[in-house]
C-alpha positions as a printed Julia matrix, in Angstrom:
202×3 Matrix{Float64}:
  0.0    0.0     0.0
  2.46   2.5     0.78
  4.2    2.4    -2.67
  0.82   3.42   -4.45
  0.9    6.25   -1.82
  4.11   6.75   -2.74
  3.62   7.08   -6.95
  0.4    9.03   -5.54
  2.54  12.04   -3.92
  5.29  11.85   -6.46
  2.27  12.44   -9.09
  1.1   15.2    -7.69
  4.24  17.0    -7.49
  5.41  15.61  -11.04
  2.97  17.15  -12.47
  3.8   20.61  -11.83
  5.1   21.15  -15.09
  8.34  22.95  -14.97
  8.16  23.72  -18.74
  4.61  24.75  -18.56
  5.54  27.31  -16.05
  8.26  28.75  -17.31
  6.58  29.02  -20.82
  4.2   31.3   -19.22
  6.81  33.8   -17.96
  8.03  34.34  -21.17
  4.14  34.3   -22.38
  4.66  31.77  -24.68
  2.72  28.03  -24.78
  5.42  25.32  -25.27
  3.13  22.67  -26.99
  2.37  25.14  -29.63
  5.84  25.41  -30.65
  9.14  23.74  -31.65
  8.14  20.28  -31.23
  5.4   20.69  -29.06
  6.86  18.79  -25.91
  7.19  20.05  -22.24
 10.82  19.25  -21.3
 13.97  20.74  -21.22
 15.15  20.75  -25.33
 11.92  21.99  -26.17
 12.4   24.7   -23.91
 15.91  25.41  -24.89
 15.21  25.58  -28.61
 12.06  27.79  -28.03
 13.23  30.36  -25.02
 16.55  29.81  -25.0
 19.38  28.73  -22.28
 18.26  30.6   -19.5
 14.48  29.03  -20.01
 16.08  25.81  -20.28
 17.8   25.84  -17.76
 15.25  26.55  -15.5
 12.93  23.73  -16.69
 16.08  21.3   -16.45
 16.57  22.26  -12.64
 13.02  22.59  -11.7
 11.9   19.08  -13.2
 15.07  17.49  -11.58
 14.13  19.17   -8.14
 10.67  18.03   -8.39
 11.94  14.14   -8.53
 14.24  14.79   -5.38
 11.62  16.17   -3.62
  9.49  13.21   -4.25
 11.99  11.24   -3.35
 13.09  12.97   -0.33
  9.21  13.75    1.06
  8.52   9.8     0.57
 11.69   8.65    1.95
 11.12  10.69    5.15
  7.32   9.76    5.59
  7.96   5.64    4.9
 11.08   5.21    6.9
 10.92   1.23    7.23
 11.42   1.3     3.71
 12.79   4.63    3.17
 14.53   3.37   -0.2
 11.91   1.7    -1.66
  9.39   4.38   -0.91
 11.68   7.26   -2.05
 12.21   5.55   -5.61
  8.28   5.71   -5.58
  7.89   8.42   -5.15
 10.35   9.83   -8.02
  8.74   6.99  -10.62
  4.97   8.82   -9.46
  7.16  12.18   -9.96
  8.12  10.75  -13.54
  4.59   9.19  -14.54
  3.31  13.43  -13.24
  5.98  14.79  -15.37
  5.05  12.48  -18.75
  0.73  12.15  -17.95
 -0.32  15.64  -16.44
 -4.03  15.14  -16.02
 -5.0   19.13  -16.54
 -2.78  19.33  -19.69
 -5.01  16.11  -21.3
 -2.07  13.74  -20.19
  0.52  15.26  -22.43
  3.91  16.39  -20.78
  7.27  15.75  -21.45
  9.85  12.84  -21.85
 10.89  12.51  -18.47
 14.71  12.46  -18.66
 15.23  15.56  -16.37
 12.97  13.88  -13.98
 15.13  10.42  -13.98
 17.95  12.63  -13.31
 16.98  13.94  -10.29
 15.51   9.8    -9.27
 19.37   8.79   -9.89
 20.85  12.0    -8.04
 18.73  10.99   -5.03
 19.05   7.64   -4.7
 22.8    7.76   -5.18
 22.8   10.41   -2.78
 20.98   8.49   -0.14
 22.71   4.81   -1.09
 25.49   4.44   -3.11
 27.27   7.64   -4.91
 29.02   5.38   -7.52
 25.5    4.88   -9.16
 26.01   8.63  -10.56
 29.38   8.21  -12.41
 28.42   5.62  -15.07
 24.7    7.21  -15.83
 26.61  10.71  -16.1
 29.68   9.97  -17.98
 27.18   7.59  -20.46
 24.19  10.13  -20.59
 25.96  13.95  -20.92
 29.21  12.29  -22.63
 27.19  10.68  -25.54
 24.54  13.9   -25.42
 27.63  15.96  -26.89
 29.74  13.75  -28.41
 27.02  13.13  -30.86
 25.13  16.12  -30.47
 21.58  14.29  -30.49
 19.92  15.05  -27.31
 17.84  11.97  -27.41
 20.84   9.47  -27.94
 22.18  10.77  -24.87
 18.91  10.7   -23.1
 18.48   6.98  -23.98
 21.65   6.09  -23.07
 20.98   7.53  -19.7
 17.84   5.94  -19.12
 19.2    2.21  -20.29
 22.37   3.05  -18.03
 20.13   3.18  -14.95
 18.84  -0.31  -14.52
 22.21  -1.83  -15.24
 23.87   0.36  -12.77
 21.78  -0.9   -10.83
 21.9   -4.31  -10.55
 25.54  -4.37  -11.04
 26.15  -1.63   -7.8
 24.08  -4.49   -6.28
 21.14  -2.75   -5.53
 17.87  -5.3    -4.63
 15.96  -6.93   -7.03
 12.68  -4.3    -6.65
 14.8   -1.62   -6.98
 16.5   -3.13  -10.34
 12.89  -3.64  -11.93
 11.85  -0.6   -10.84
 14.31   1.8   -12.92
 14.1   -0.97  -15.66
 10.6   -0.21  -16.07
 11.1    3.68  -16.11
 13.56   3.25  -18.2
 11.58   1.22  -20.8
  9.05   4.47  -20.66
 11.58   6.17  -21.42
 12.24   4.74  -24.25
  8.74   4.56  -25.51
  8.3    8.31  -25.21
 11.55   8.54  -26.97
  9.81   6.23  -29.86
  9.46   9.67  -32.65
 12.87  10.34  -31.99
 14.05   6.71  -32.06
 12.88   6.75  -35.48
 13.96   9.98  -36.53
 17.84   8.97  -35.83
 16.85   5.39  -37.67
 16.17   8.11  -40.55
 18.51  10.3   -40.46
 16.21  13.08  -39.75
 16.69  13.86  -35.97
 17.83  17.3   -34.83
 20.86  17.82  -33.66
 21.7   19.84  -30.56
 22.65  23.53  -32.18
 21.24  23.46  -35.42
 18.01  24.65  -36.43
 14.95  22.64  -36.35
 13.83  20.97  -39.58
């Protein structure tokens, strides 16, 4: 029971979209532009770096505080609960029921579920999803390759940091959303057609 309350408060605050927000300071809708996505690279390309940087931070904080509020209120399982409470942050962040379930990618939001529970359990878990996610991000300049890399990096970190079994399946299973909310771009780079970070949209 507690790890439906769990994905319940992480909801709630996940779906405070950061991209939403900050697209109404600078008076300006985000899924009526660029490609129509609340996240971080849609914000970026549309507003520019100071926009996107905002989204990036606020989506990530959202996930910690998920994390952190859960972890705090479920203490017997303060792990377990606290990884809830970032996936509920991550299903807010993708399925915001007053924007007709349609949010972003999650990616900033996964960030913040692997800066807290390294944080809180092992710091090594940061390193390889870092170095994999950011390093392949610019080395290739596709956003999304570095995004997926991050999110398939997670799980395997994982289990081989020896984290439980729940835990493992857990970040497997946000990762494979991930990955389906990725699916356009997935077959954009099959193409030959995805954008590349710094160039204009197509």
């Amino acid at each position: 029971m507690f790890r439906l309350i769990c994905i319940l408060i992480g909801y709630c605050i996940g779906c405070i979209e950061s991209a939403h927000v900050v697209g109404k300071l600078w008076r300006v809708d985000l899924r009526q532009h660029g490609s129509g996505n609340l996240g971080t690279t849609n914000a970026l390309r549309v507003l520019g770096k100071k926009a996107g940087a905002m989204v990036f931070i606020g989506d990530i904080l959202k996930s910690v505080i998920a994390f952190l509020i859960c972890r705090a209120i479920f203490k017997d399982n303060a792990t377990v609960a606290g990884l809830f409470g970032s996936v509920g942050a991550v299903l807010g962040h993708n399925y915001p029921f007053y924007l007709n379930f349609k949010g972003g990618k999650g990616i900033a939001v996964m960030i913040g579920m692997t800066a807290a529970l390294a944080f809180t359990t092992n710091p090594l878990l940061a390193i390889p999803n870092a170095l994999i996610g950011f390093g392949l991000a610019f080395g290739t300049r596709y956003v999304s390759v570095g995004s997926l890399s991050f999110a398939l990096c997670l799980p395997i970190s994982c289990y081989f940091l020896g984290f439980e079994q729940e835990i493992v399946l857990i970040t497997a299973c946000v990762s494979a959303l991930a990955v389906w909310r990725h699916r356009g771009n997935i077959k954009k780079l099959l193409n030959g057609t995805e954008n590349r970070f710094g160039s204009k949209k197509k």
